[in-house]
Short mmCIF file of C-alpha atoms and ligand atoms in Angstrom, two decimals:
data_model
loop_
_atom_site.label_atom_id
_atom_site.label_comp_id
_atom_site.label_asym_id
_atom_site.label_seq_id
_atom_site.Cartn_x
_atom_site.Cartn_y
_atom_site.Cartn_z
CA UNK A 24 167.46 141.24 5.18
CA UNK A 25 169.30 143.15 7.87
CA UNK A 26 166.24 143.31 10.14
CA UNK A 27 165.30 145.66 12.91
CA UNK A 28 167.82 146.79 15.47
CA UNK A 29 165.63 148.74 17.92
CA UNK A 30 164.72 146.31 20.73
CA UNK A 31 161.49 148.15 21.55
CA UNK A 32 160.39 147.83 17.94
CA UNK A 33 161.47 144.18 17.76
CA UNK A 34 159.52 143.37 20.91
CA UNK A 35 156.37 145.25 19.97
CA UNK A 36 156.23 143.69 16.50
CA UNK A 37 156.84 140.11 17.70
CA UNK A 38 154.17 137.62 18.68
CA UNK A 39 154.95 137.01 22.34
CA UNK A 40 153.87 133.83 24.11
CA UNK A 41 154.32 132.95 27.80
CA UNK A 42 153.73 129.29 28.56
CA UNK A 43 153.18 129.47 32.31
CA UNK A 44 151.24 131.69 34.72
CA UNK A 45 149.36 130.57 37.82
CA UNK A 46 146.69 133.28 37.57
CA UNK A 47 143.64 130.91 37.43
CA UNK A 48 143.80 130.50 41.22
CA UNK A 49 142.89 134.18 41.39
CA UNK A 50 139.94 133.73 39.02
CA UNK A 51 138.47 131.02 41.23
CA UNK A 52 139.53 131.86 44.79
CA UNK A 53 139.49 135.66 44.65
CA UNK A 54 136.78 136.19 42.03
CA UNK A 55 139.34 138.43 40.40
CA UNK A 56 139.03 139.09 36.67
CA UNK A 57 141.83 139.27 34.12
CA UNK A 58 140.69 142.75 33.05
CA UNK A 59 140.84 144.04 36.67
CA UNK A 60 143.76 146.10 38.06
CA UNK A 61 146.80 143.97 39.06
CA UNK A 62 146.09 144.31 42.79
CA UNK A 63 149.24 142.54 43.93
CA UNK A 64 149.45 140.15 40.98
CA UNK A 65 152.02 139.94 38.20
CA UNK A 66 149.76 139.51 35.20
CA UNK A 67 146.52 141.08 33.96
CA UNK A 68 145.15 142.35 30.68
CA UNK A 69 146.68 145.83 30.99
CA UNK A 70 150.16 144.64 31.95
CA UNK A 71 150.04 142.11 29.10
CA UNK A 72 149.13 144.89 26.66
CA UNK A 73 151.93 147.12 27.99
CA UNK A 74 154.46 144.32 27.72
CA UNK A 75 153.14 143.20 24.30
CA UNK A 76 152.36 139.76 25.68
CA UNK A 77 149.99 138.27 23.10
CA UNK A 78 149.28 134.74 24.30
CA UNK A 79 149.24 133.12 27.70
CA UNK A 80 149.06 129.50 28.71
CA UNK A 81 147.23 129.62 32.05
CA UNK A 82 148.26 126.95 34.50
CA UNK A 83 145.50 124.67 35.75
CA UNK A 84 147.19 123.60 38.96
CA UNK A 85 145.59 121.63 41.78
CA UNK A 86 147.47 121.70 45.05
CA UNK A 87 147.69 117.98 45.96
CA UNK A 88 148.28 118.88 49.61
CA UNK A 89 145.05 120.87 49.84
CA UNK A 90 142.64 118.94 47.66
CA UNK A 91 143.83 115.36 48.02
CA UNK A 92 144.06 112.66 45.42
CA UNK A 93 140.33 112.18 44.97
CA UNK A 94 139.35 115.82 44.51
CA UNK A 95 141.89 116.73 41.84
CA UNK A 96 139.43 116.45 38.97
CA UNK A 97 136.81 118.66 40.65
CA UNK A 98 139.32 121.42 41.34
CA UNK A 99 140.81 120.98 37.83
CA UNK A 100 137.36 121.50 36.32
CA UNK A 101 136.73 124.57 38.49
CA UNK A 102 140.01 126.14 37.37
CA UNK A 103 139.22 125.37 33.72
CA UNK A 104 135.78 126.91 34.21
CA UNK A 105 137.27 129.98 35.90
CA UNK A 106 139.59 130.51 32.94
CA UNK A 107 136.94 129.91 30.27
CA UNK A 108 134.62 132.33 32.10
CA UNK A 109 137.24 135.06 31.70
CA UNK A 110 136.91 134.78 27.93
CA UNK A 111 133.11 134.94 28.16
CA UNK A 112 133.29 138.04 30.37
CA UNK A 113 135.56 139.98 28.00
CA UNK A 114 134.97 138.60 24.48
CA UNK A 115 136.08 141.89 22.93
CA UNK A 116 139.53 141.51 24.51
CA UNK A 117 140.16 137.79 25.01
CA UNK A 118 139.95 134.75 22.75
CA UNK A 119 140.25 131.10 23.73
CA UNK A 120 142.83 129.45 21.49
CA UNK A 121 143.47 125.74 21.07
CA UNK A 122 145.76 125.73 18.02
CA UNK A 123 148.82 127.66 16.84
CA UNK A 124 146.83 129.12 13.97
CA UNK A 125 144.18 130.42 16.37
CA UNK A 126 146.89 132.27 18.31
CA UNK A 127 148.02 133.96 15.11
CA UNK A 128 144.43 134.74 14.17
CA UNK A 129 143.63 136.20 17.61
CA UNK A 130 146.78 138.29 17.41
CA UNK A 131 145.83 139.65 13.99
CA UNK A 132 142.45 140.69 15.40
CA UNK A 133 144.10 142.44 18.34
CA UNK A 134 142.84 139.93 20.88
CA UNK A 135 144.73 138.38 23.75
CA UNK A 136 145.05 134.62 23.27
CA UNK A 137 143.99 132.54 26.26
CA UNK A 138 145.32 128.98 26.44
CA UNK A 139 145.31 126.36 29.17
CA UNK A 140 147.85 123.83 30.39
CA UNK A 141 147.46 121.43 33.31
CA UNK A 142 150.25 121.49 35.87
CA UNK A 143 150.52 118.06 37.43
CA UNK A 144 149.47 114.66 36.09
CA UNK A 145 147.55 113.96 39.31
CA UNK A 146 144.73 116.02 37.74
CA UNK A 147 143.78 113.04 35.54
CA UNK A 148 143.27 110.79 38.58
CA UNK A 149 144.86 107.90 36.64
CA UNK A 150 142.20 108.10 33.91
CA UNK A 151 142.92 108.49 30.20
CA UNK A 152 139.24 109.39 29.87
CA UNK A 153 139.72 112.43 32.10
CA UNK A 154 142.84 113.36 30.09
CA UNK A 155 140.72 113.32 26.93
CA UNK A 156 137.96 115.31 28.65
CA UNK A 157 140.45 118.02 29.58
CA UNK A 158 141.65 118.08 25.99
CA UNK A 159 138.04 118.50 24.82
CA UNK A 160 137.65 121.46 27.18
CA UNK A 161 140.64 123.13 25.54
CA UNK A 162 143.65 122.09 27.63
CA UNK A 163 146.71 121.88 25.38
CA UNK A 164 149.56 120.85 27.63
CA UNK A 165 150.11 118.87 30.79
CA UNK A 166 153.18 118.71 33.01
CA UNK A 167 153.50 115.02 33.81
CA UNK A 168 154.04 115.90 37.47
CA UNK A 169 154.03 118.92 39.72
CA UNK A 170 156.32 118.82 42.82
CA UNK A 171 154.57 115.60 43.86
CA UNK A 172 155.22 112.12 42.51
CA UNK A 173 151.87 110.72 41.32
CA UNK A 174 150.84 107.13 40.69
CA UNK A 175 152.63 106.94 37.33
CA UNK A 176 155.49 109.48 37.19
CA UNK A 177 158.27 110.57 39.55
CA UNK A 178 158.71 114.25 40.37
CA UNK A 179 161.94 116.12 41.04
CA UNK A 180 160.14 117.73 43.97
CA UNK A 181 160.12 114.67 46.23
CA UNK A 182 162.64 112.40 44.53
CA UNK A 183 164.93 112.49 47.60
CA UNK A 184 162.07 111.76 50.01
CA UNK A 185 162.38 108.09 51.01
CA UNK A 186 158.83 108.05 52.44
CA UNK A 187 157.38 108.53 48.92
CA UNK A 188 156.79 105.51 46.70
CA UNK A 189 158.78 106.10 43.50
CA UNK A 190 158.58 104.30 40.16
CA UNK A 191 162.04 104.80 38.63
CA UNK A 192 160.61 107.32 36.15
CA UNK A 193 157.44 106.58 34.22
CA UNK A 194 155.36 103.48 34.90
CA UNK A 195 153.88 101.54 31.94
CA UNK A 196 150.68 103.57 32.47
CA UNK A 197 152.77 106.76 32.53
CA UNK A 198 154.12 105.83 29.11
CA UNK A 199 150.53 105.29 27.95
CA UNK A 200 149.68 108.81 29.14
CA UNK A 201 152.51 110.23 27.01
CA UNK A 202 151.37 108.20 24.01
CA UNK A 203 147.76 109.32 24.44
CA UNK A 204 148.89 112.95 24.65
CA UNK A 205 150.85 112.44 21.42
CA UNK A 206 147.75 110.94 19.80
CA UNK A 207 145.52 113.79 20.97
CA UNK A 208 147.92 116.55 19.99
CA UNK A 209 148.49 117.71 23.56
CA UNK A 210 151.93 119.10 24.40
CA UNK A 211 153.87 116.84 26.76
CA UNK A 212 155.46 119.08 29.39
CA UNK A 213 158.44 117.86 31.42
CA UNK A 214 158.76 120.81 33.81
CA UNK A 215 158.90 119.50 37.40
CA UNK A 216 159.59 115.84 36.55
CA UNK A 217 162.52 113.82 37.94
CA UNK A 218 165.55 113.21 35.76
CA UNK A 219 164.55 109.60 35.08
CA UNK A 220 161.00 110.64 34.17
CA UNK A 221 162.50 113.13 31.72
CA UNK A 222 164.60 110.44 30.01
CA UNK A 223 161.70 107.96 29.94
CA UNK A 224 159.53 110.66 28.35
CA UNK A 225 162.14 111.51 25.71
CA UNK A 226 162.34 107.78 24.87
CA UNK A 227 158.54 107.38 24.73
CA UNK A 228 157.28 110.48 22.89
CA UNK A 229 157.08 110.47 19.13
CA UNK A 230 156.56 114.24 18.91
CA UNK A 231 158.52 117.24 20.22
CA UNK A 232 157.99 118.05 23.90
CA UNK A 233 158.15 121.22 25.98
CA UNK A 234 159.40 122.44 29.33
CA UNK A 235 156.81 125.13 30.06
CA UNK A 236 158.77 126.74 32.92
CA UNK A 237 162.28 125.36 33.55
CA UNK A 238 165.71 126.92 33.84
CA UNK A 239 169.31 125.62 33.60
CA UNK A 240 170.90 123.48 36.32
CA UNK A 241 174.45 124.26 35.16
CA UNK A 242 173.91 127.80 36.48
CA UNK A 243 171.49 127.20 39.38
CA UNK A 244 171.44 123.87 41.20
CA UNK A 245 167.66 123.52 41.67
CA UNK A 246 166.64 119.88 41.13
CA UNK A 247 163.84 120.84 38.75
CA UNK A 248 166.20 122.80 36.49
CA UNK A 249 167.47 121.05 33.38
CA UNK A 250 170.98 119.65 33.00
CA UNK A 251 172.99 120.37 29.85
CA UNK A 252 172.39 116.76 28.74
CA UNK A 253 168.64 117.37 28.98
CA UNK A 254 168.91 120.66 27.09
CA UNK A 255 170.84 118.88 24.34
CA UNK A 256 168.16 116.16 24.26
CA UNK A 257 165.45 118.83 23.87
CA UNK A 258 167.31 120.13 20.84
CA UNK A 259 167.47 116.64 19.34
CA UNK A 260 163.76 116.17 20.09
CA UNK A 261 163.06 119.49 18.31
CA UNK A 262 161.23 120.66 21.44
CA UNK A 263 161.39 123.94 23.34
CA UNK A 264 162.51 124.97 26.84
CA UNK A 265 160.84 128.02 28.36
CA UNK A 266 162.97 129.79 30.97
CA UNK A 267 161.38 130.20 34.42
CA UNK A 268 161.74 133.61 36.17
CA UNK A 269 161.73 132.35 39.80
CA UNK A 270 164.85 133.70 41.58
CA UNK A 271 165.44 130.30 43.26
CA UNK A 272 165.76 128.74 39.79
CA UNK A 273 167.92 131.46 38.18
CA UNK A 274 170.26 132.72 40.89
CA UNK A 275 172.36 130.36 43.01
CA UNK A 276 172.85 132.81 45.89
CA UNK A 277 169.14 133.51 46.06
CA UNK A 278 168.35 129.78 45.92
CA UNK A 279 170.64 129.07 48.88
CA UNK A 280 169.03 131.88 50.89
CA UNK A 281 165.55 130.60 50.01
CA UNK A 282 166.46 127.04 51.06
CA UNK A 283 167.98 128.30 54.33
CA UNK A 284 164.64 129.98 55.14
CA UNK A 285 162.68 126.80 54.61
CA UNK A 286 162.11 125.63 58.22
CA UNK A 287 161.05 129.12 59.30
CA UNK A 288 158.84 129.54 56.23
CA UNK A 289 157.20 126.17 56.77
CA UNK A 290 156.41 127.11 60.36
CA UNK A 291 154.72 130.31 59.17
CA UNK A 292 152.75 128.36 56.53
CA UNK A 293 151.59 125.82 59.11
CA UNK A 294 150.46 128.59 61.48
CA UNK A 295 148.58 130.31 58.67
CA UNK A 296 146.84 127.04 57.74
CA UNK A 297 145.55 126.24 61.23
CA UNK A 298 142.45 128.45 60.91
CA UNK A 299 141.43 127.06 57.55
CA UNK A 300 142.02 123.45 58.63
CA UNK A 301 139.92 124.01 61.76
CA UNK A 302 137.05 125.07 59.50
CA UNK A 303 137.71 122.14 57.18
CA UNK A 304 138.52 124.54 54.32
CA UNK A 305 141.34 124.29 51.80
CA UNK A 306 143.95 127.01 52.19
CA UNK A 307 143.45 129.59 49.45
CA UNK A 308 146.40 129.85 47.13
CA UNK A 309 146.76 133.58 47.70
CA UNK A 310 147.18 133.01 51.44
CA UNK A 311 150.14 130.62 51.10
CA UNK A 312 151.55 132.74 48.28
CA UNK A 313 151.42 135.79 50.54
CA UNK A 314 153.40 133.98 53.24
CA UNK A 315 156.02 132.96 50.67
CA UNK A 316 156.21 136.55 49.43
CA UNK A 317 156.85 137.89 52.92
CA UNK A 318 159.86 135.60 53.18
CA UNK A 319 161.06 136.23 49.63
CA UNK A 320 161.22 140.00 50.07
CA UNK A 321 163.48 139.50 53.10
CA UNK A 322 166.07 138.00 50.73
CA UNK A 323 165.68 140.84 48.25
CA UNK A 324 165.43 140.74 44.48
CA UNK A 325 167.68 138.47 42.41
CA UNK A 326 169.77 140.32 39.81
CA UNK A 327 168.01 140.76 36.47
CA UNK A 328 171.15 139.57 34.68
CA UNK A 329 170.83 136.15 36.34
CA UNK A 330 167.63 135.68 34.34
CA UNK A 331 169.32 136.78 31.13
CA UNK A 332 172.22 134.40 31.85
CA UNK A 333 169.75 131.50 31.86
CA UNK A 334 168.36 132.45 28.45
CA UNK A 335 171.94 132.71 27.21
CA UNK A 336 172.85 129.28 28.59
CA UNK A 337 169.78 127.49 27.24
CA UNK A 338 170.51 129.02 23.82
CA UNK A 339 174.18 128.01 24.04
CA UNK A 340 173.32 124.35 24.74
CA UNK A 341 169.91 123.80 23.09
CA UNK A 342 170.13 126.44 20.36
CA UNK A 343 168.10 129.52 19.49
CA UNK A 344 165.33 127.35 17.98
CA UNK A 345 164.61 125.66 21.30
CA UNK A 346 164.12 128.45 23.85
CA UNK A 347 161.17 130.51 25.04
CA UNK A 348 159.51 132.32 27.96
CA UNK A 349 157.78 130.57 30.87
CA UNK A 350 157.55 133.31 33.50
CA UNK A 351 155.65 131.42 36.22
CA UNK A 352 153.96 134.77 37.03
CA UNK A 353 151.55 134.56 39.97
CA UNK A 354 153.09 131.21 40.87
CA UNK A 355 156.36 132.63 42.20
CA UNK A 356 156.65 134.79 45.32
CA UNK A 357 158.73 137.47 43.59
CA UNK A 358 160.27 137.90 40.13
CA UNK A 359 163.86 139.12 39.64
CA UNK A 360 164.86 142.77 39.86
CA UNK A 361 163.30 144.98 37.19
CA UNK A 362 160.45 142.57 36.48
CA UNK A 363 157.29 143.44 38.39
CA UNK A 364 154.68 142.29 35.89
CA UNK A 365 154.16 141.29 32.27
CA UNK A 366 154.60 144.99 31.41
CA UNK A 367 158.35 144.52 31.93
CA UNK A 368 158.83 141.77 29.34
CA UNK A 369 160.35 144.22 26.78
CA UNK A 370 163.35 144.46 29.14
CA UNK A 371 164.17 140.82 28.38
CA UNK A 372 164.29 141.55 24.66
CA UNK A 373 166.43 144.66 25.23
CA UNK A 374 168.90 142.78 27.45
CA UNK A 375 169.26 139.84 25.06
CA UNK A 376 169.72 142.13 22.05
CA UNK A 377 172.37 144.02 24.01
CA UNK A 378 174.17 140.66 24.20
CA UNK A 379 174.09 140.34 20.42
CA UNK A 380 170.90 138.46 19.62
CA UNK A 381 169.19 139.58 16.42
CA UNK A 382 165.59 140.50 15.69
CA UNK A 383 165.10 137.10 14.10
CA UNK A 384 166.54 135.34 17.15
CA UNK A 385 164.16 137.28 19.36
CA UNK A 386 161.09 136.46 17.29
CA UNK A 387 161.91 132.77 17.75
CA UNK A 388 162.48 133.09 21.49
CA UNK A 389 159.47 135.31 22.17
CA UNK A 390 156.95 132.98 20.58
CA UNK A 391 158.01 131.53 17.23
CA UNK A 392 159.59 128.42 18.70
CA UNK A 393 156.56 127.54 20.79
CA UNK A 394 154.25 128.05 17.81
CA UNK A 395 156.42 125.72 15.73
CA UNK A 396 156.34 122.95 18.33
CA UNK A 397 152.60 123.42 18.93
CA UNK A 398 151.98 123.09 15.19
CA UNK A 399 154.25 120.02 14.88
CA UNK A 400 152.53 118.25 17.77
CA UNK A 401 149.04 118.92 16.43
CA UNK A 402 149.98 117.95 12.87
CA UNK A 403 151.34 114.63 14.14
CA UNK A 404 148.11 114.03 16.04
CA UNK A 405 145.92 114.66 13.04
CA UNK A 406 147.90 112.15 11.00
CA UNK A 407 147.39 109.36 13.51
CA UNK A 408 143.62 109.80 13.77
ZN1 LIG B 29 155.37 124.97 38.36
#
């Protein structure tokens, strides 16, 4: 089979999965619906349709700085509710999916597949019972940490902060969390974790794992990007690495500019928060995101080719069977040049095919690899029950 050669046709006929978007904050804080106009966001139903995005893992992310350790579960449940309500409000367009087969079935019926992943192990408040409850509600992955080290896993986000109590990777309970996720059939997600947590996870898991939104450290020095050794380990694990679109993770120049802005940006964030704190209210996500965006646009857009270089590099090291898309839409202040919303995803396919990737390669990258891992993880869970 020679296969298709027209990138537009390849993209529109593929099943496209994105494993990370922070849109649920909008559902809850802004009472914004997925079928509404974009209104400053990067992802909605119309842009997904235009970009032939078929399935989205929505990030259930609780800001540990705003909600505190003891309110993580409440906020987690509200975000899950906000996402599930979207499906109830537009049942003709959206379908909740909790298995790989359901994604394929939703796609065949012309429905957008809604999935959920928790971003940050602090959401379980050190309880395997809560982890199981989230699974029962439909959550199908969890990043072991966000930018914060929790009570059982170190994060890359604060690994150099001596004031934080670290664990040298995963604690014995952290390993239990990984094992319980394996048993349940929940994807173990290593985006955001420290290097040692990554290696402890690789040694602990008995099923393939994912990085829902991580790029390559060989190209861009961000501490939460993956080294070539990690990418090779993901290949050996038969997992999948989804490339993140954040300019600070895909373009070294942009990252340096972003880091240089940090003190000034933090000052602006603190000033913005004063009002909310005075009222005893958590700072809405869109407010802090807006501040970040104001600073990001001062730097300008990162070159589109920097993003494509990251796909290329992950494929070179981990292989075409271990790469995918994890945009981080609505969680990043600005995407790279040429990407304004999910409607622009066909450009990624066109650019990669221009570099020689085939239709079959693209079908793997756009969604096939994630579906394979999802199926493997759930099959392994069923066997152990
Ligand atoms: Zn993230």
